[in-house]
Amino acid sequence: MASNQELVQIATNFLLNAPPCEFMEVVSDVRALLPSESLLNATAGSTFREYNTSQMVSVQTSKGSALITKEGEISNNEYLDPKNKQVITYDHIKQEVTGERSASGEIEQDIEQYRAAFDEEATKYCNEYYPNGVSAVYGTKVSEGIKITVCISTCIYKPNAFYSGRWRSVWTCTFKPGSGNVTSNGKVQVNVHYFEDGNVQLNTVTQKQTTSPSADAQSTAVNAFKAIGKAELNLHTALDNNYSTMGDTTFKALRRALPINRTKINWQKVKNFKIANELNK
């Protein structure tokens, strides 16, 4: 029999791999499987925090939508919302915002014009390509000049249609203002869960890199998002092509074309047997 430590590790793995928008459902199921609820409670704080930040869940504040991200984490429960110039307090267990305060030293004012320009373009980009998406843009000074980190997260949950999904992309854009190129390194993660008559998750992690000209703040942001948009569109196209052919390749490989006896099942015959048995009762 597994030890309590092993049970906690198994439970944590289940939780961290919960499908998009279905985390609390998985929590309820895992809690029911454990011999004691205290096993889950002991690590719930760190597990819930890891899931929420890695999934970049979106939350509602008094000023609008914001993202809970590792990039914006100030402490275990405080997160920078640079778009609205505030720091939000988030309860990972209750899954809700519990406080807000104005940002003070968390935003670097001498590069704010560049961060704000990228933020504006990120909002436009989300509105055009990810109607349910939320973006967060962070800025900091580095030895190479300025580093702008763009986080985009969008989730859809359609239980009546038996699917859910989340798109996450993080782009780190490094450049010297007004000279050279912007180098943007991106990590895109796509997770789709399909659960009609089965339980299938499709996970994709892709690394991308683009370059674009650096100029004034507005032009730099516009050029960077043209390059980012092209890279993500290419990924969309590749995923569409893969999924359209998956039914004839991957899914067929998951099961035998014929039973072990190499003979197709006569379902009509089975149905007739069932009817006859019912009549004989």
mmCIF file of C-alpha atoms in Angstrom:
data_model
loop_
_atom_site.group_PDB
_atom_site.id
_atom_site.type_symbol
_atom_site.label_atom_id
_atom_site.label_comp_id
_atom_site.label_asym_id
_atom_site.label_seq_id
_atom_site.Cartn_x
_atom_site.Cartn_y
_atom_site.Cartn_z
ATOM 1 C CA MET A 1 0.000 0.000 0.000
ATOM 2 C CA ALA A 2 1.259 3.479 -0.874
ATOM 3 C CA SER A 3 2.576 5.678 1.923
ATOM 4 C CA ASN A 4 0.984 9.018 2.753
ATOM 5 C CA GLN A 5 3.870 10.802 1.035
ATOM 6 C CA GLU A 6 3.346 8.798 -2.154
ATOM 7 C CA LEU A 7 -0.394 9.482 -2.035
ATOM 8 C CA VAL A 8 0.270 13.208 -1.738
ATOM 9 C CA GLN A 9 2.660 13.088 -4.719
ATOM 10 C CA ILE A 10 0.072 11.244 -6.827
ATOM 11 C CA ALA A 11 -2.688 13.651 -5.791
ATOM 12 C CA THR A 12 -0.493 16.679 -6.551
ATOM 13 C CA ASN A 13 0.303 15.304 -10.006
ATOM 14 C CA PHE A 14 -3.402 14.870 -10.738
ATOM 15 C CA LEU A 15 -4.132 18.430 -9.640
ATOM 16 C CA LEU A 16 -1.302 20.069 -11.583
ATOM 17 C CA ASN A 17 -2.458 18.280 -14.738
ATOM 18 C CA ALA A 18 -6.112 19.213 -14.318
ATOM 19 C CA PRO A 19 -7.756 20.206 -17.619
ATOM 20 C CA PRO A 20 -8.443 23.886 -18.351
ATOM 21 C CA CYS A 21 -11.285 25.419 -16.314
ATOM 22 C CA GLU A 22 -11.847 22.089 -14.507
ATOM 23 C CA PHE A 23 -9.440 22.424 -11.585
ATOM 24 C CA MET A 24 -12.017 22.452 -8.785
ATOM 25 C CA GLU A 25 -13.775 19.408 -10.243
ATOM 26 C CA VAL A 26 -10.483 17.509 -10.105
ATOM 27 C CA VAL A 27 -9.913 18.752 -6.542
ATOM 28 C CA SER A 28 -13.270 17.284 -5.494
ATOM 29 C CA ASP A 29 -12.511 13.947 -7.154
ATOM 30 C CA VAL A 30 -9.021 13.694 -5.660
ATOM 31 C CA ARG A 31 -10.301 14.605 -2.197
ATOM 32 C CA ALA A 32 -12.799 11.732 -2.407
ATOM 33 C CA LEU A 33 -10.055 9.263 -3.331
ATOM 34 C CA LEU A 34 -7.734 10.091 -0.422
ATOM 35 C CA PRO A 35 -8.132 8.273 2.911
ATOM 36 C CA SER A 36 -7.934 11.590 4.773
ATOM 37 C CA GLU A 37 -8.736 15.129 3.635
ATOM 38 C CA SER A 38 -5.812 16.384 5.716
ATOM 39 C CA LEU A 39 -3.409 14.884 3.155
ATOM 40 C CA LEU A 40 -4.736 17.267 0.512
ATOM 41 C CA ASN A 41 -4.991 20.243 2.866
ATOM 42 C CA ALA A 42 -1.326 19.961 3.879
ATOM 43 C CA THR A 43 -0.069 20.885 0.404
ATOM 44 C CA ALA A 44 -3.119 22.665 -1.016
ATOM 45 C CA GLY A 45 -1.662 26.169 -0.694
ATOM 46 C CA SER A 46 1.485 25.473 -2.721
ATOM 47 C CA THR A 47 -0.279 23.187 -5.218
ATOM 48 C CA PHE A 48 -3.115 25.616 -5.913
ATOM 49 C CA ARG A 49 -0.616 28.469 -6.294
ATOM 50 C CA GLU A 50 1.534 26.484 -8.734
ATOM 51 C CA TYR A 51 -1.497 25.566 -10.845
ATOM 52 C CA ASN A 52 -2.932 29.090 -10.946
ATOM 53 C CA THR A 53 0.350 30.773 -11.862
ATOM 54 C CA SER A 54 1.454 28.175 -14.420
ATOM 55 C CA GLN A 55 -1.981 28.248 -16.071
ATOM 56 C CA MET A 56 -2.026 32.063 -15.919
ATOM 57 C CA VAL A 57 -5.635 32.144 -14.765
ATOM 58 C CA SER A 58 -7.580 35.352 -15.340
ATOM 59 C CA VAL A 59 -9.375 37.163 -12.519
ATOM 60 C CA GLN A 60 -11.737 40.099 -12.210
ATOM 61 C CA THR A 61 -10.769 43.191 -10.228
ATOM 62 C CA SER A 62 -12.584 46.473 -9.666
ATOM 63 C CA LYS A 63 -10.636 47.903 -12.623
ATOM 64 C CA GLY A 64 -11.032 44.992 -15.053
ATOM 65 C CA SER A 65 -9.429 41.674 -15.918
ATOM 66 C CA ALA A 66 -5.938 40.652 -14.789
ATOM 67 C CA LEU A 67 -3.682 37.598 -14.937
ATOM 68 C CA ILE A 68 -2.159 35.591 -12.100
ATOM 69 C CA THR A 69 1.341 34.825 -13.400
ATOM 70 C CA LYS A 70 4.784 33.824 -12.202
ATOM 71 C CA GLU A 71 6.147 36.890 -14.015
ATOM 72 C CA GLY A 72 3.925 39.219 -11.983
ATOM 73 C CA GLU A 73 4.290 37.481 -8.635
ATOM 74 C CA ILE A 74 5.407 39.783 -5.820
ATOM 75 C CA SER A 75 4.764 37.376 -2.950
ATOM 76 C CA ASN A 76 2.847 34.124 -2.455
ATOM 77 C CA ASN A 77 -0.481 35.920 -2.812
ATOM 78 C CA GLU A 78 0.320 39.338 -4.332
ATOM 79 C CA TYR A 79 0.425 39.924 -8.085
ATOM 80 C CA LEU A 80 1.239 42.975 -10.162
ATOM 81 C CA ASP A 81 -1.477 44.237 -12.497
ATOM 82 C CA PRO A 82 0.601 46.729 -14.510
ATOM 83 C CA LYS A 83 -2.181 47.673 -16.911
ATOM 84 C CA ASN A 84 -4.258 49.056 -14.045
ATOM 85 C CA LYS A 85 -1.257 50.222 -11.986
ATOM 86 C CA GLN A 86 -2.211 48.073 -9.017
ATOM 87 C CA VAL A 87 -1.181 45.073 -6.934
ATOM 88 C CA ILE A 88 -3.883 42.502 -6.281
ATOM 89 C CA THR A 89 -4.111 40.024 -3.429
ATOM 90 C CA TYR A 90 -5.329 36.629 -4.560
ATOM 91 C CA ASP A 91 -6.560 33.748 -2.400
ATOM 92 C CA HIS A 92 -5.430 30.591 -4.206
ATOM 93 C CA ILE A 93 -7.651 28.316 -2.126
ATOM 94 C CA LYS A 94 -10.845 30.325 -2.550
ATOM 95 C CA GLN A 95 -9.872 31.238 -6.129
ATOM 96 C CA GLU A 96 -10.794 34.899 -5.703
ATOM 97 C CA VAL A 97 -9.324 38.389 -5.420
ATOM 98 C CA THR A 98 -9.363 39.511 -1.790
ATOM 99 C CA GLY A 99 -7.622 42.889 -2.008
ATOM 100 C CA GLU A 100 -6.230 45.627 -4.225
ATOM 101 C CA ARG A 101 -3.712 48.422 -3.683
ATOM 102 C CA SER A 102 -1.973 50.966 -5.859
ATOM 103 C CA ALA A 103 1.371 49.927 -7.310
ATOM 104 C CA SER A 104 4.251 52.036 -6.047
ATOM 105 C CA GLY A 105 7.794 50.829 -6.606
ATOM 106 C CA GLU A 106 6.695 47.738 -8.549
ATOM 107 C CA ILE A 107 6.590 49.620 -11.883
ATOM 108 C CA GLU A 108 9.835 51.060 -13.346
ATOM 109 C CA GLN A 109 8.819 54.529 -14.455
ATOM 110 C CA ASP A 110 11.805 55.264 -16.723
ATOM 111 C CA ILE A 111 10.766 52.468 -19.139
ATOM 112 C CA GLU A 112 7.028 52.753 -18.582
ATOM 113 C CA GLN A 113 6.409 54.344 -21.998
ATOM 114 C CA TYR A 114 7.720 51.187 -23.689
ATOM 115 C CA ARG A 115 5.847 48.843 -21.371
ATOM 116 C CA ALA A 116 2.629 50.821 -21.850
ATOM 117 C CA ALA A 117 3.028 50.768 -25.649
ATOM 118 C CA PHE A 118 3.421 46.973 -25.614
ATOM 119 C CA ASP A 119 0.450 46.741 -23.236
ATOM 120 C CA GLU A 120 -1.731 48.707 -25.645
ATOM 121 C CA GLU A 121 -0.741 46.520 -28.587
ATOM 122 C CA ALA A 122 -1.265 43.349 -26.517
ATOM 123 C CA THR A 123 -4.820 44.445 -25.721
ATOM 124 C CA LYS A 124 -5.543 45.119 -29.409
ATOM 125 C CA TYR A 125 -4.003 41.776 -30.357
ATOM 126 C CA CYS A 126 -6.115 39.856 -27.825
ATOM 127 C CA ASN A 127 -9.298 41.635 -28.893
ATOM 128 C CA GLU A 128 -8.647 40.672 -32.510
ATOM 129 C CA TYR A 129 -7.466 37.081 -32.156
ATOM 130 C CA TYR A 130 -8.486 35.914 -28.655
ATOM 131 C CA PRO A 131 -11.943 37.357 -27.818
ATOM 132 C CA ASN A 132 -11.897 35.681 -24.383
ATOM 133 C CA GLY A 133 -8.218 36.355 -23.837
ATOM 134 C CA VAL A 134 -6.491 38.472 -21.205
ATOM 135 C CA SER A 135 -2.990 39.924 -21.473
ATOM 136 C CA ALA A 136 -0.458 41.213 -18.967
ATOM 137 C CA VAL A 137 2.719 43.090 -19.892
ATOM 138 C CA TYR A 138 5.680 43.524 -17.541
ATOM 139 C CA GLY A 139 8.792 45.641 -18.043
ATOM 140 C CA THR A 140 12.244 45.738 -16.488
ATOM 141 C CA LYS A 141 15.740 46.990 -17.279
ATOM 142 C CA VAL A 142 18.428 44.428 -18.145
ATOM 143 C CA SER A 143 22.029 44.578 -19.340
ATOM 144 C CA GLU A 144 20.847 44.335 -22.958
ATOM 145 C CA GLY A 145 18.535 47.342 -22.491
ATOM 146 C CA ILE A 146 14.844 46.720 -21.849
ATOM 147 C CA LYS A 147 13.029 43.441 -21.331
ATOM 148 C CA ILE A 148 9.292 43.389 -21.957
ATOM 149 C CA THR A 149 7.419 40.213 -21.008
ATOM 150 C CA VAL A 150 4.038 39.667 -22.648
ATOM 151 C CA CYS A 151 1.693 37.067 -21.152
ATOM 152 C CA ILE A 152 -1.467 35.994 -22.984
ATOM 153 C CA SER A 153 -3.997 33.514 -21.637
ATOM 154 C CA THR A 154 -7.389 32.515 -22.945
ATOM 155 C CA CYS A 155 -9.653 29.677 -21.842
ATOM 156 C CA ILE A 156 -12.871 28.163 -23.141
ATOM 157 C CA TYR A 157 -15.100 25.719 -21.274
ATOM 158 C CA LYS A 158 -18.009 24.027 -23.068
ATOM 159 C CA PRO A 159 -19.250 21.169 -20.846
ATOM 160 C CA ASN A 160 -22.373 20.679 -22.970
ATOM 161 C CA ALA A 161 -20.127 20.116 -25.976
ATOM 162 C CA PHE A 162 -17.708 17.967 -23.920
ATOM 163 C CA TYR A 163 -14.547 20.016 -24.370
ATOM 164 C CA SER A 164 -12.379 22.707 -22.804
ATOM 165 C CA GLY A 165 -9.128 24.339 -23.797
ATOM 166 C CA ARG A 166 -6.538 26.957 -22.918
ATOM 167 C CA TRP A 167 -3.989 28.899 -24.959
ATOM 168 C CA ARG A 168 -1.003 30.335 -23.090
ATOM 169 C CA SER A 169 1.845 32.284 -24.601
ATOM 170 C CA VAL A 170 4.710 34.131 -22.952
ATOM 171 C CA TRP A 171 6.915 36.366 -25.101
ATOM 172 C CA THR A 172 10.115 37.899 -23.753
ATOM 173 C CA CYS A 173 11.129 40.880 -25.903
ATOM 174 C CA THR A 174 14.641 42.287 -25.377
ATOM 175 C CA PHE A 175 16.002 45.389 -27.109
ATOM 176 C CA LYS A 176 17.887 48.664 -26.848
ATOM 177 C CA PRO A 177 15.548 51.627 -27.347
ATOM 178 C CA GLY A 178 15.800 53.232 -30.764
ATOM 179 C CA SER A 179 18.504 50.972 -32.202
ATOM 180 C CA GLY A 180 18.962 47.455 -33.554
ATOM 181 C CA ASN A 181 16.285 44.779 -33.400
ATOM 182 C CA VAL A 182 13.846 43.423 -30.876
ATOM 183 C CA THR A 183 14.506 39.755 -30.157
ATOM 184 C CA SER A 184 11.322 38.046 -29.002
ATOM 185 C CA ASN A 185 11.514 34.558 -27.504
ATOM 186 C CA GLY A 186 8.159 32.890 -27.064
ATOM 187 C CA LYS A 187 6.797 29.817 -25.340
ATOM 188 C CA VAL A 188 3.323 28.760 -26.470
ATOM 189 C CA GLN A 189 1.324 26.081 -24.648
ATOM 190 C CA VAL A 190 -1.981 24.684 -25.866
ATOM 191 C CA ASN A 191 -4.073 22.243 -23.842
ATOM 192 C CA VAL A 192 -7.327 20.741 -25.136
ATOM 193 C CA HIS A 193 -9.531 18.362 -23.156
ATOM 194 C CA TYR A 194 -12.187 16.293 -24.964
ATOM 195 C CA PHE A 195 -14.427 14.072 -22.862
ATOM 196 C CA GLU A 196 -17.371 12.811 -24.901
ATOM 197 C CA ASP A 197 -17.450 8.999 -24.530
ATOM 198 C CA GLY A 198 -13.838 9.112 -23.384
ATOM 199 C CA ASN A 199 -11.153 11.285 -21.814
ATOM 200 C CA VAL A 200 -8.446 12.688 -24.073
ATOM 201 C CA GLN A 201 -6.057 15.572 -23.437
ATOM 202 C CA LEU A 202 -3.930 17.083 -26.173
ATOM 203 C CA ASN A 203 -0.916 19.100 -24.967
ATOM 204 C CA THR A 204 1.412 21.143 -27.150
ATOM 205 C CA VAL A 205 4.465 23.153 -26.066
ATOM 206 C CA THR A 206 6.279 25.164 -28.734
ATOM 207 C CA GLN A 207 9.280 27.504 -28.582
ATOM 208 C CA LYS A 208 9.446 30.387 -31.068
ATOM 209 C CA GLN A 209 11.803 33.264 -31.811
ATOM 210 C CA THR A 210 11.194 36.387 -33.888
ATOM 211 C CA THR A 211 12.998 39.636 -34.630
ATOM 212 C CA SER A 212 11.606 43.071 -35.448
ATOM 213 C CA PRO A 213 12.966 46.633 -35.752
ATOM 214 C CA SER A 214 13.420 48.796 -32.658
ATOM 215 C CA ALA A 215 12.426 52.455 -32.889
ATOM 216 C CA ASP A 216 10.300 54.721 -30.702
ATOM 217 C CA ALA A 217 8.030 53.083 -28.120
ATOM 218 C CA GLN A 218 4.895 52.859 -30.242
ATOM 219 C CA SER A 219 6.627 51.668 -33.426
ATOM 220 C CA THR A 220 8.693 49.120 -31.499
ATOM 221 C CA ALA A 221 5.557 47.609 -29.972
ATOM 222 C CA VAL A 222 3.659 47.550 -33.276
ATOM 223 C CA ASN A 223 6.573 45.869 -35.084
ATOM 224 C CA ALA A 224 7.044 43.308 -32.323
ATOM 225 C CA PHE A 225 3.381 42.270 -32.382
ATOM 226 C CA LYS A 226 3.397 41.942 -36.161
ATOM 227 C CA ALA A 227 6.174 39.376 -35.758
ATOM 228 C CA ILE A 228 4.476 37.687 -32.787
ATOM 229 C CA GLY A 229 1.166 37.515 -34.644
ATOM 230 C CA LYS A 230 2.819 35.884 -37.660
ATOM 231 C CA ALA A 231 4.546 33.280 -35.479
ATOM 232 C CA GLU A 232 1.354 32.402 -33.605
ATOM 233 C CA LEU A 233 -0.684 32.269 -36.809
ATOM 234 C CA ASN A 234 1.788 29.755 -38.250
ATOM 235 C CA LEU A 235 1.392 27.663 -35.106
ATOM 236 C CA HIS A 236 -2.409 27.862 -35.372
ATOM 237 C CA THR A 237 -2.216 26.644 -38.955
ATOM 238 C CA ALA A 238 0.095 23.756 -38.065
ATOM 239 C CA LEU A 239 -2.192 22.674 -35.202
ATOM 240 C CA ASP A 240 -5.269 22.827 -37.448
ATOM 241 C CA ASN A 241 -3.541 20.629 -40.020
ATOM 242 C CA ASN A 242 -2.467 18.122 -37.358
ATOM 243 C CA TYR A 243 -5.906 17.896 -35.760
ATOM 244 C CA SER A 244 -7.659 17.516 -39.117
ATOM 245 C CA THR A 245 -5.597 14.407 -39.931
ATOM 246 C CA MET A 246 -5.428 13.040 -36.376
ATOM 247 C CA GLY A 247 -8.672 11.099 -36.738
ATOM 248 C CA ASP A 248 -7.185 9.007 -39.530
ATOM 249 C CA THR A 249 -3.801 8.492 -37.874
ATOM 250 C CA THR A 250 -3.273 8.936 -34.128
ATOM 251 C CA PHE A 251 -6.755 7.973 -32.929
ATOM 252 C CA LYS A 252 -6.822 4.879 -35.129
ATOM 253 C CA ALA A 253 -3.534 3.785 -33.591
ATOM 254 C CA LEU A 254 -5.098 3.891 -30.114
ATOM 255 C CA ARG A 255 -7.266 0.840 -30.785
ATOM 256 C CA ARG A 256 -7.361 -2.318 -32.889
ATOM 257 C CA ALA A 257 -9.106 -2.122 -36.215
ATOM 258 C CA LEU A 258 -10.447 -5.642 -35.498
ATOM 259 C CA PRO A 259 -10.893 -7.742 -32.338
ATOM 260 C CA ILE A 260 -8.227 -10.322 -31.457
ATOM 261 C CA ASN A 261 -10.055 -13.008 -33.492
ATOM 262 C CA ARG A 262 -9.717 -10.717 -36.547
ATOM 263 C CA THR A 263 -13.461 -10.822 -37.175
ATOM 264 C CA LYS A 264 -15.773 -7.820 -37.170
ATOM 265 C CA ILE A 265 -18.474 -7.838 -34.517
ATOM 266 C CA ASN A 266 -21.992 -8.311 -35.835
ATOM 267 C CA TRP A 267 -23.727 -5.719 -33.690
ATOM 268 C CA GLN A 268 -27.145 -6.487 -35.167
ATOM 269 C CA LYS A 269 -26.749 -10.106 -34.081
ATOM 270 C CA VAL A 270 -25.765 -9.001 -30.575
ATOM 271 C CA LYS A 271 -28.804 -6.744 -30.460
ATOM 272 C CA ASN A 272 -31.104 -9.605 -31.497
ATOM 273 C CA PHE A 273 -29.610 -11.847 -28.797
ATOM 274 C CA LYS A 274 -30.270 -9.136 -26.199
ATOM 275 C CA ILE A 275 -33.900 -8.724 -27.336
ATOM 276 C CA ALA A 276 -34.457 -12.492 -27.241
ATOM 277 C CA ASN A 277 -33.045 -12.709 -23.731
ATOM 278 C CA GLU A 278 -35.333 -9.926 -22.572
ATOM 279 C CA LEU A 279 -38.388 -11.669 -24.041
ATOM 280 C CA ASN A 280 -37.489 -14.961 -22.354
ATOM 281 C CA LYS A 281 -37.363 -13.412 -18.885
#
